[in-house]
Amino acid sequence: MRIALDAMGGDYAPGSIIEGAVLGLKALPEIEKLFLVGDTRAIGNELKRLDFQDPRVEIYQASEVVSMQDSAAKAVRHKKDASICRAVDLVKNGSAHAVVSAGHTGAAVAACVLKLRTLKGIERPAVACLLPSQRNIFVLIDGGANPDSTPDNLVQFAIMGSVFSKHVLGYKNPSVALMSIGEEDTKGNDVTKEAFKLLKVSSLNFRGNIEGHDLFENPSDVVVCDGFTGNVVLKTSEAIAHAIFSWLKHELFLNPLRRLGAKLAEGAFKSIRKKTNYEEYGGMPLLGVNGVCIIAHGASSALAIKNAIRVATESIKHEINPQIVREVQSYNEKIAAPATPFG
């Protein structure tokens, strides 16, 4: 497996990115080549600081960086030597099987769409976010690639999320739900109500609408929404988890008796913190592009980057893109087929 890592993307690049690359190489012997894409001198200095050498590492020069202030589409068109653009180029020309980036999400999406194109039958790619629930992990799709989506887009997101859940997470017949403001099919906006009708006649294991209060307690295996809603859910849930642990820590250390109780429950607290820590999940696959792209959190630590690289290897291994193309084609054929008249 050959992976291109955007070494200059992220709040703590290149330091944490290179540290994560080192952790990934140590933990994942299946990696044949890891391209570290970015400023050669800066990357070399980080490797020297870490006293790390590995024949699988290849530094690939890129002189520009897409900043968070840049317009995604303009940056990809005008900053042709940006690290994310060069990393995607390596996938395009076949040198790498996957790209991983913790940089500008919009730029990563734009670079993949412009350079790799979408899979046959896919109108728009979508970010698949892995989130924890009481019983297991579920997929929230779209996590931010498409602020505005059509009913047909939402159906395709559902298909891609279902394929990912089945082939990567191992769920035999993934259940699918549509994010809305009520369980009834009459609830929601025009887009979700039309998407409900389309999902209902699809071959997916569609369970209907899901509301926010059921999202983490009783979710389906795949929860579908537009990228605006998904990104708000993602960032809000992350902030709530952080706030609750902060409040809990404050309350538990107010007196000795509470501190004793906290010590006794330390194992439970660590377990929940690990379950809600985005670093453990690594990165989010951008599904629907003709290649493998993993988008990591902008504030990714070395552990998060290591796990994002792991997600990339898993995505390469399971070859889900051909599965997505087949499922979308099957759905399109089904809705195009004339209805059978009643005898």
mmCIF file of C-alpha atoms in Angstrom:
data_model
loop_
_atom_site.group_PDB
_atom_site.id
_atom_site.type_symbol
_atom_site.label_atom_id
_atom_site.label_comp_id
_atom_site.label_asym_id
_atom_site.label_seq_id
_atom_site.Cartn_x
_atom_site.Cartn_y
_atom_site.Cartn_z
ATOM 1 C CA MET A 1 0.000 0.000 0.000
ATOM 2 C CA ARG A 2 1.279 3.435 -0.946
ATOM 3 C CA ILE A 3 -0.066 6.519 0.824
ATOM 4 C CA ALA A 4 0.438 10.247 0.195
ATOM 5 C CA LEU A 5 0.329 12.318 3.386
ATOM 6 C CA ASP A 6 -0.221 16.081 3.236
ATOM 7 C CA ALA A 7 2.562 17.013 5.660
ATOM 8 C CA MET A 8 1.698 20.728 5.691
ATOM 9 C CA GLY A 9 -2.048 20.457 6.352
ATOM 10 C CA GLY A 10 -3.395 20.955 9.872
ATOM 11 C CA ASP A 11 -3.125 23.262 12.863
ATOM 12 C CA TYR A 12 0.043 21.569 14.124
ATOM 13 C CA ALA A 13 1.759 20.802 10.823
ATOM 14 C CA PRO A 14 4.328 19.680 10.072
ATOM 15 C CA GLY A 15 5.308 18.542 13.597
ATOM 16 C CA SER A 16 2.297 16.446 14.624
ATOM 17 C CA ILE A 17 1.802 15.221 11.066
ATOM 18 C CA ILE A 18 5.318 13.791 10.832
ATOM 19 C CA GLU A 19 5.065 12.338 14.344
ATOM 20 C CA GLY A 20 1.832 10.624 13.283
ATOM 21 C CA ALA A 21 3.509 9.351 10.131
ATOM 22 C CA VAL A 22 6.254 7.778 12.236
ATOM 23 C CA LEU A 23 3.685 6.110 14.502
ATOM 24 C CA GLY A 24 1.795 4.859 11.456
ATOM 25 C CA LEU A 25 4.879 3.358 9.845
ATOM 26 C CA LYS A 26 5.810 1.575 13.073
ATOM 27 C CA ALA A 27 2.295 0.158 13.534
ATOM 28 C CA LEU A 28 1.406 -0.673 9.934
ATOM 29 C CA PRO A 29 3.924 -2.950 8.205
ATOM 30 C CA GLU A 30 1.582 -3.285 5.208
ATOM 31 C CA ILE A 31 2.560 0.231 4.102
ATOM 32 C CA GLU A 32 5.022 -0.091 1.218
ATOM 33 C CA LYS A 33 5.587 3.629 0.682
ATOM 34 C CA LEU A 34 4.609 6.769 2.568
ATOM 35 C CA PHE A 35 5.005 10.009 0.642
ATOM 36 C CA LEU A 36 5.465 13.019 2.933
ATOM 37 C CA VAL A 37 4.288 15.893 0.761
ATOM 38 C CA GLY A 38 5.337 19.453 1.544
ATOM 39 C CA ASP A 39 8.360 21.613 2.254
ATOM 40 C CA THR A 40 11.371 19.309 1.954
ATOM 41 C CA ARG A 41 13.489 21.174 4.484
ATOM 42 C CA ALA A 42 10.744 21.388 7.119
ATOM 43 C CA ILE A 43 9.886 17.702 6.747
ATOM 44 C CA GLY A 44 13.550 16.711 6.862
ATOM 45 C CA ASN A 45 14.066 18.731 10.042
ATOM 46 C CA GLU A 46 11.136 16.986 11.725
ATOM 47 C CA LEU A 47 12.423 13.539 10.781
ATOM 48 C CA LYS A 48 15.850 14.523 12.093
ATOM 49 C CA ARG A 49 14.309 15.784 15.346
ATOM 50 C CA LEU A 50 12.557 12.450 15.771
ATOM 51 C CA ASP A 51 15.731 10.575 14.788
ATOM 52 C CA PHE A 52 13.690 8.481 12.379
ATOM 53 C CA GLN A 53 14.783 6.785 9.185
ATOM 54 C CA ASP A 54 12.784 4.312 7.124
ATOM 55 C CA PRO A 55 13.305 3.252 3.494
ATOM 56 C CA ARG A 56 9.531 3.405 3.024
ATOM 57 C CA VAL A 57 9.550 7.195 3.472
ATOM 58 C CA GLU A 58 9.820 9.451 0.445
ATOM 59 C CA ILE A 59 9.728 13.229 0.777
ATOM 60 C CA TYR A 60 7.854 14.868 -2.098
ATOM 61 C CA GLN A 61 8.407 18.601 -2.544
ATOM 62 C CA ALA A 62 5.478 21.043 -2.551
ATOM 63 C CA SER A 63 6.206 24.750 -2.174
ATOM 64 C CA GLU A 64 2.722 26.042 -1.286
ATOM 65 C CA VAL A 65 0.113 25.512 1.435
ATOM 66 C CA VAL A 66 -3.650 26.079 1.348
ATOM 67 C CA SER A 67 -4.518 28.153 4.419
ATOM 68 C CA MET A 68 -7.870 28.138 6.210
ATOM 69 C CA GLN A 69 -8.502 31.638 4.859
ATOM 70 C CA ASP A 70 -8.198 30.513 1.235
ATOM 71 C CA SER A 71 -11.197 29.823 -0.960
ATOM 72 C CA ALA A 72 -11.101 26.076 -1.606
ATOM 73 C CA ALA A 73 -11.815 26.092 -5.343
ATOM 74 C CA LYS A 74 -9.587 29.112 -6.057
ATOM 75 C CA ALA A 75 -6.717 27.698 -4.020
ATOM 76 C CA VAL A 76 -6.806 24.377 -5.862
ATOM 77 C CA ARG A 77 -6.832 26.151 -9.238
ATOM 78 C CA HIS A 78 -4.175 28.750 -8.460
ATOM 79 C CA LYS A 79 -1.934 27.066 -5.873
ATOM 80 C CA LYS A 80 -1.009 24.162 -8.093
ATOM 81 C CA ASP A 81 2.084 23.380 -6.023
ATOM 82 C CA ALA A 82 0.135 23.231 -2.742
ATOM 83 C CA SER A 83 0.817 20.153 -0.625
ATOM 84 C CA ILE A 84 -2.769 18.866 -0.866
ATOM 85 C CA CYS A 85 -2.752 19.260 -4.661
ATOM 86 C CA ARG A 86 0.547 17.426 -5.031
ATOM 87 C CA ALA A 87 -0.625 14.676 -2.691
ATOM 88 C CA VAL A 88 -3.770 14.134 -4.771
ATOM 89 C CA ASP A 89 -1.634 14.193 -7.941
ATOM 90 C CA LEU A 90 0.250 11.175 -6.577
ATOM 91 C CA VAL A 91 -3.036 9.271 -6.385
ATOM 92 C CA LYS A 92 -4.071 10.478 -9.820
ATOM 93 C CA ASN A 93 -0.883 9.255 -11.509
ATOM 94 C CA GLY A 94 -0.960 5.925 -9.691
ATOM 95 C CA SER A 95 2.058 6.504 -7.452
ATOM 96 C CA ALA A 96 -0.137 6.343 -4.335
ATOM 97 C CA HIS A 97 -3.320 4.452 -3.505
ATOM 98 C CA ALA A 98 -4.650 6.999 -1.009
ATOM 99 C CA VAL A 99 -4.250 10.554 0.231
ATOM 100 C CA VAL A 100 -4.522 11.688 3.865
ATOM 101 C CA SER A 101 -4.877 15.340 4.901
ATOM 102 C CA ALA A 102 -5.659 17.289 8.072
ATOM 103 C CA GLY A 103 -5.673 20.573 6.183
ATOM 104 C CA HIS A 104 -8.417 22.640 4.569
ATOM 105 C CA THR A 105 -11.344 20.209 4.161
ATOM 106 C CA GLY A 106 -12.869 22.151 1.294
ATOM 107 C CA ALA A 107 -9.561 22.179 -0.556
ATOM 108 C CA ALA A 108 -9.136 18.431 -0.083
ATOM 109 C CA VAL A 109 -12.642 17.825 -1.450
ATOM 110 C CA ALA A 110 -12.112 20.241 -4.349
ATOM 111 C CA ALA A 111 -8.718 18.750 -5.250
ATOM 112 C CA CYS A 112 -10.123 15.219 -5.265
ATOM 113 C CA VAL A 113 -13.173 16.166 -7.339
ATOM 114 C CA LEU A 114 -11.183 18.215 -9.872
ATOM 115 C CA LYS A 115 -8.261 15.811 -10.211
ATOM 116 C CA LEU A 116 -9.691 12.365 -9.477
ATOM 117 C CA ARG A 117 -13.301 12.997 -10.535
ATOM 118 C CA THR A 118 -16.279 11.262 -8.993
ATOM 119 C CA LEU A 119 -17.095 7.596 -9.446
ATOM 120 C CA LYS A 120 -19.404 6.596 -12.284
ATOM 121 C CA GLY A 121 -22.979 7.461 -11.350
ATOM 122 C CA ILE A 122 -22.029 9.622 -8.352
ATOM 123 C CA GLU A 123 -23.060 13.276 -8.551
ATOM 124 C CA ARG A 124 -21.250 14.473 -5.420
ATOM 125 C CA PRO A 125 -18.829 12.910 -2.949
ATOM 126 C CA ALA A 126 -19.619 12.919 0.763
ATOM 127 C CA VAL A 127 -17.674 12.773 4.020
ATOM 128 C CA ALA A 128 -18.431 9.685 6.117
ATOM 129 C CA CYS A 129 -17.964 10.422 9.830
ATOM 130 C CA LEU A 130 -17.582 7.618 12.355
ATOM 131 C CA LEU A 131 -19.393 8.425 15.604
ATOM 132 C CA PRO A 132 -19.905 6.413 18.812
ATOM 133 C CA SER A 133 -23.235 5.259 20.225
ATOM 134 C CA GLN A 134 -24.103 3.178 23.268
ATOM 135 C CA ARG A 135 -23.874 -0.095 21.330
ATOM 136 C CA ASN A 136 -21.459 0.486 18.425
ATOM 137 C CA ILE A 137 -20.046 2.902 15.858
ATOM 138 C CA PHE A 138 -22.339 4.466 13.270
ATOM 139 C CA VAL A 139 -21.723 6.437 10.081
ATOM 140 C CA LEU A 140 -22.972 10.014 9.713
ATOM 141 C CA ILE A 141 -22.908 11.075 6.065
ATOM 142 C CA ASP A 142 -22.441 13.844 4.837
ATOM 143 C CA GLY A 143 -20.123 15.444 7.388
ATOM 144 C CA GLY A 144 -19.461 18.658 5.476
ATOM 145 C CA ALA A 145 -18.626 18.226 1.798
ATOM 146 C CA ASN A 146 -22.019 19.478 0.535
ATOM 147 C CA PRO A 147 -23.796 22.237 2.495
ATOM 148 C CA ASP A 148 -26.669 21.997 0.004
ATOM 149 C CA SER A 149 -27.920 18.643 -1.246
ATOM 150 C CA THR A 150 -30.747 17.353 -3.423
ATOM 151 C CA PRO A 151 -32.940 14.338 -2.590
ATOM 152 C CA ASP A 152 -30.985 12.299 -5.151
ATOM 153 C CA ASN A 153 -27.724 13.322 -3.466
ATOM 154 C CA LEU A 154 -29.030 12.097 -0.107
ATOM 155 C CA VAL A 155 -29.953 8.731 -1.602
ATOM 156 C CA GLN A 156 -26.449 8.376 -3.027
ATOM 157 C CA PHE A 157 -24.969 9.324 0.356
ATOM 158 C CA ALA A 158 -27.090 6.570 1.905
ATOM 159 C CA ILE A 159 -25.838 4.027 -0.626
ATOM 160 C CA MET A 160 -22.193 4.999 -0.091
ATOM 161 C CA GLY A 161 -22.560 4.958 3.696
ATOM 162 C CA SER A 162 -24.247 1.565 3.557
ATOM 163 C CA VAL A 163 -21.466 0.096 1.395
ATOM 164 C CA PHE A 164 -18.823 1.487 3.769
ATOM 165 C CA SER A 165 -20.633 0.092 6.824
ATOM 166 C CA LYS A 166 -20.993 -3.313 5.229
ATOM 167 C CA HIS A 167 -17.507 -3.779 3.813
ATOM 168 C CA VAL A 168 -15.323 -1.794 6.233
ATOM 169 C CA LEU A 169 -17.226 -1.931 9.542
ATOM 170 C CA GLY A 170 -18.544 -5.433 8.896
ATOM 171 C CA TYR A 171 -22.276 -4.755 9.414
ATOM 172 C CA LYS A 172 -24.151 -7.482 7.546
ATOM 173 C CA ASN A 173 -27.255 -5.513 6.516
ATOM 174 C CA PRO A 174 -26.678 -1.902 7.625
ATOM 175 C CA SER A 175 -29.766 -0.017 8.719
ATOM 176 C CA VAL A 176 -30.207 3.471 7.256
ATOM 177 C CA ALA A 177 -32.032 6.476 8.728
ATOM 178 C CA LEU A 178 -32.654 9.995 7.460
ATOM 179 C CA MET A 179 -31.916 12.916 9.785
ATOM 180 C CA SER A 180 -35.037 15.030 10.257
ATOM 181 C CA ILE A 181 -37.104 16.972 12.782
ATOM 182 C CA GLY A 182 -39.668 14.223 13.303
ATOM 183 C CA GLU A 183 -40.152 10.506 12.788
ATOM 184 C CA GLU A 184 -43.142 10.895 10.463
ATOM 185 C CA ASP A 185 -42.539 11.040 6.708
ATOM 186 C CA THR A 186 -44.462 14.326 6.613
ATOM 187 C CA LYS A 187 -41.878 16.026 8.859
ATOM 188 C CA GLY A 188 -38.831 17.881 7.534
ATOM 189 C CA ASN A 189 -38.179 20.201 4.600
ATOM 190 C CA ASP A 190 -38.954 19.580 0.934
ATOM 191 C CA VAL A 191 -35.577 17.911 0.358
ATOM 192 C CA THR A 192 -35.826 15.423 3.234
ATOM 193 C CA LYS A 193 -39.473 14.591 2.500
ATOM 194 C CA GLU A 194 -38.642 13.767 -1.119
ATOM 195 C CA ALA A 195 -35.521 11.853 -0.052
ATOM 196 C CA PHE A 196 -37.692 9.818 2.328
ATOM 197 C CA LYS A 197 -39.869 8.685 -0.594
ATOM 198 C CA LEU A 198 -36.831 7.685 -2.663
ATOM 199 C CA LEU A 199 -35.158 5.828 0.192
ATOM 200 C CA LYS A 200 -38.376 3.983 0.987
ATOM 201 C CA VAL A 201 -38.475 2.365 -2.477
ATOM 202 C CA SER A 202 -34.735 1.643 -2.575
ATOM 203 C CA SER A 203 -33.265 -1.745 -1.695
ATOM 204 C CA LEU A 204 -31.509 -0.256 1.330
ATOM 205 C CA ASN A 205 -32.471 -1.314 4.848
ATOM 206 C CA PHE A 206 -34.240 2.018 5.389
ATOM 207 C CA ARG A 207 -35.730 2.548 8.862
ATOM 208 C CA GLY A 208 -37.235 5.999 8.316
ATOM 209 C CA ASN A 209 -36.449 9.343 9.914
ATOM 210 C CA ILE A 210 -34.289 9.806 12.988
ATOM 211 C CA GLU A 211 -34.339 12.809 15.326
ATOM 212 C CA GLY A 212 -31.417 14.357 17.144
ATOM 213 C CA HIS A 213 -32.347 12.910 20.547
ATOM 214 C CA ASP A 214 -31.966 9.353 19.209
ATOM 215 C CA LEU A 215 -28.702 9.976 17.412
ATOM 216 C CA PHE A 216 -26.315 8.614 20.041
ATOM 217 C CA GLU A 217 -28.649 6.333 21.989
ATOM 218 C CA ASN A 218 -30.497 4.408 19.295
ATOM 219 C CA PRO A 219 -29.069 5.276 15.888
ATOM 220 C CA SER A 220 -29.175 3.300 12.697
ATOM 221 C CA ASP A 221 -25.878 2.052 11.289
ATOM 222 C CA VAL A 222 -25.968 4.875 8.728
ATOM 223 C CA VAL A 223 -27.485 8.319 9.344
ATOM 224 C CA VAL A 224 -27.963 10.482 6.250
ATOM 225 C CA CYS A 225 -28.086 14.281 6.079
ATOM 226 C CA ASP A 226 -26.777 17.204 4.040
ATOM 227 C CA GLY A 227 -23.273 18.470 4.760
ATOM 228 C CA PHE A 228 -24.452 21.601 6.577
ATOM 229 C CA THR A 229 -26.486 19.616 9.098
ATOM 230 C CA GLY A 230 -23.830 16.927 9.405
ATOM 231 C CA ASN A 231 -21.027 19.371 10.119
ATOM 232 C CA VAL A 232 -23.087 21.173 12.768
ATOM 233 C CA VAL A 233 -23.906 17.828 14.423
ATOM 234 C CA LEU A 234 -20.256 16.778 14.293
ATOM 235 C CA LYS A 235 -18.831 19.953 15.823
ATOM 236 C CA THR A 236 -21.636 20.351 18.372
ATOM 237 C CA SER A 237 -21.272 16.783 19.633
ATOM 238 C CA GLU A 238 -17.509 17.243 19.896
ATOM 239 C CA ALA A 239 -17.968 20.464 21.877
ATOM 240 C CA ILE A 240 -20.587 18.921 24.189
ATOM 241 C CA ALA A 241 -18.350 15.943 24.969
ATOM 242 C CA HIS A 242 -15.459 18.286 25.782
ATOM 243 C CA ALA A 243 -17.673 20.519 27.946
ATOM 244 C CA ILE A 244 -19.191 17.633 29.924
ATOM 245 C CA PHE A 245 -15.778 16.207 30.796
ATOM 246 C CA SER A 246 -14.613 19.679 31.809
ATOM 247 C CA TRP A 247 -17.662 20.240 34.051
ATOM 248 C CA LEU A 248 -17.361 16.755 35.510
ATOM 249 C CA LYS A 249 -13.700 17.258 36.344
ATOM 250 C CA HIS A 250 -14.529 20.530 38.097
ATOM 251 C CA GLU A 251 -17.328 18.990 40.173
ATOM 252 C CA LEU A 252 -15.405 15.841 41.101
ATOM 253 C CA PHE A 253 -12.507 17.763 42.608
ATOM 254 C CA LEU A 254 -14.548 20.082 44.829
ATOM 255 C CA ASN A 255 -14.025 17.958 47.964
ATOM 256 C CA PRO A 256 -12.081 14.862 49.141
ATOM 257 C CA LEU A 257 -15.106 12.535 49.089
ATOM 258 C CA ARG A 258 -15.841 13.330 45.453
ATOM 259 C CA ARG A 259 -12.169 12.897 44.590
ATOM 260 C CA LEU A 260 -12.283 9.418 46.133
ATOM 261 C CA GLY A 261 -15.366 8.576 44.070
ATOM 262 C CA ALA A 262 -13.622 9.837 40.946
ATOM 263 C CA LYS A 263 -10.650 7.585 41.687
ATOM 264 C CA LEU A 264 -12.928 4.560 42.046
ATOM 265 C CA ALA A 265 -14.670 5.363 38.744
ATOM 266 C CA GLU A 266 -11.447 6.218 36.914
ATOM 267 C CA GLY A 267 -11.663 3.174 34.632
ATOM 268 C CA ALA A 268 -15.184 4.063 33.495
ATOM 269 C CA PHE A 269 -14.207 7.675 32.816
ATOM 270 C CA LYS A 270 -11.208 6.590 30.736
ATOM 271 C CA SER A 271 -13.366 4.192 28.735
ATOM 272 C CA ILE A 272 -15.943 6.875 27.917
ATOM 273 C CA ARG A 273 -13.269 9.451 27.105
ATOM 274 C CA LYS A 274 -11.627 7.030 24.685
ATOM 275 C CA LYS A 275 -14.982 6.273 23.070
ATOM 276 C CA THR A 276 -15.707 9.969 22.504
ATOM 277 C CA ASN A 277 -12.176 10.981 21.469
ATOM 278 C CA TYR A 278 -11.987 11.790 17.735
ATOM 279 C CA GLU A 279 -8.278 10.911 17.771
ATOM 280 C CA GLU A 280 -9.190 7.232 18.162
ATOM 281 C CA TYR A 281 -11.192 7.288 14.924
ATOM 282 C CA GLY A 282 -8.444 8.954 12.902
ATOM 283 C CA GLY A 283 -10.021 10.384 9.795
ATOM 284 C CA MET A 284 -13.157 10.561 7.710
ATOM 285 C CA PRO A 285 -13.301 8.895 4.290
ATOM 286 C CA LEU A 286 -14.406 11.076 1.397
ATOM 287 C CA LEU A 287 -16.645 8.599 -0.411
ATOM 288 C CA GLY A 288 -17.567 8.881 -4.071
ATOM 289 C CA VAL A 289 -14.279 9.996 -5.610
ATOM 290 C CA ASN A 290 -12.173 7.853 -7.916
ATOM 291 C CA GLY A 291 -9.541 7.109 -5.302
ATOM 292 C CA VAL A 292 -9.168 6.930 -1.524
ATOM 293 C CA CYS A 293 -9.141 10.197 0.424
ATOM 294 C CA ILE A 294 -9.093 10.409 4.221
ATOM 295 C CA ILE A 295 -9.816 13.776 5.835
ATOM 296 C CA ALA A 296 -8.449 14.192 9.361
ATOM 297 C CA HIS A 297 -9.425 16.738 12.015
ATOM 298 C CA GLY A 298 -7.684 20.089 11.619
ATOM 299 C CA ALA A 299 -6.361 19.875 15.184
ATOM 300 C CA SER A 300 -5.113 16.317 14.718
ATOM 301 C CA SER A 301 -2.471 15.052 17.113
ATOM 302 C CA ALA A 302 0.119 12.463 16.173
ATOM 303 C CA LEU A 303 -2.254 9.716 17.376
ATOM 304 C CA ALA A 304 -5.064 11.037 15.171
ATOM 305 C CA ILE A 305 -2.780 11.107 12.114
ATOM 306 C CA LYS A 306 -1.570 7.584 12.827
ATOM 307 C CA ASN A 307 -5.186 6.402 12.959
ATOM 308 C CA ALA A 308 -6.086 8.365 9.818
ATOM 309 C CA ILE A 309 -3.326 6.471 8.015
ATOM 310 C CA ARG A 310 -4.785 3.245 9.436
ATOM 311 C CA VAL A 311 -8.231 4.153 8.047
ATOM 312 C CA ALA A 312 -6.581 4.745 4.665
ATOM 313 C CA THR A 313 -5.027 1.265 4.691
ATOM 314 C CA GLU A 314 -8.391 -0.278 5.610
ATOM 315 C CA SER A 315 -10.151 1.593 2.802
ATOM 316 C CA ILE A 316 -7.534 0.445 0.282
ATOM 317 C CA LYS A 317 -7.797 -3.133 1.522
ATOM 318 C CA HIS A 318 -11.588 -3.377 1.239
ATOM 319 C CA GLU A 319 -11.806 -1.819 -2.263
ATOM 320 C CA ILE A 320 -15.195 -0.250 -1.655
ATOM 321 C CA ASN A 321 -15.272 1.991 -4.749
ATOM 322 C CA PRO A 322 -16.291 -0.821 -7.148
ATOM 323 C CA GLN A 323 -18.970 -1.808 -4.630
ATOM 324 C CA ILE A 324 -20.313 1.764 -4.576
ATOM 325 C CA VAL A 325 -20.465 1.897 -8.382
ATOM 326 C CA ARG A 326 -22.371 -1.403 -8.508
ATOM 327 C CA GLU A 327 -24.894 -0.377 -5.855
ATOM 328 C CA VAL A 328 -25.567 3.021 -7.453
ATOM 329 C CA GLN A 329 -26.001 1.400 -10.855
ATOM 330 C CA SER A 330 -28.416 -1.139 -9.368
ATOM 331 C CA TYR A 331 -30.459 1.651 -7.761
ATOM 332 C CA ASN A 332 -30.560 3.679 -10.993
ATOM 333 C CA GLU A 333 -31.739 0.639 -12.949
ATOM 334 C CA LYS A 334 -34.427 -0.035 -10.372
ATOM 335 C CA ILE A 335 -35.947 3.443 -10.475
ATOM 336 C CA ALA A 336 -35.691 3.562 -14.281
ATOM 337 C CA ALA A 337 -37.561 0.277 -14.719
ATOM 338 C CA PRO A 338 -41.245 0.684 -15.673
ATOM 339 C CA ALA A 339 -43.717 -0.243 -12.987
ATOM 340 C CA THR A 340 -45.348 -3.646 -13.420
ATOM 341 C CA PRO A 341 -49.096 -3.198 -13.977
ATOM 342 C CA PHE A 342 -51.484 -5.138 -11.799
ATOM 343 C CA GLY A 343 -53.143 -8.014 -13.600
#
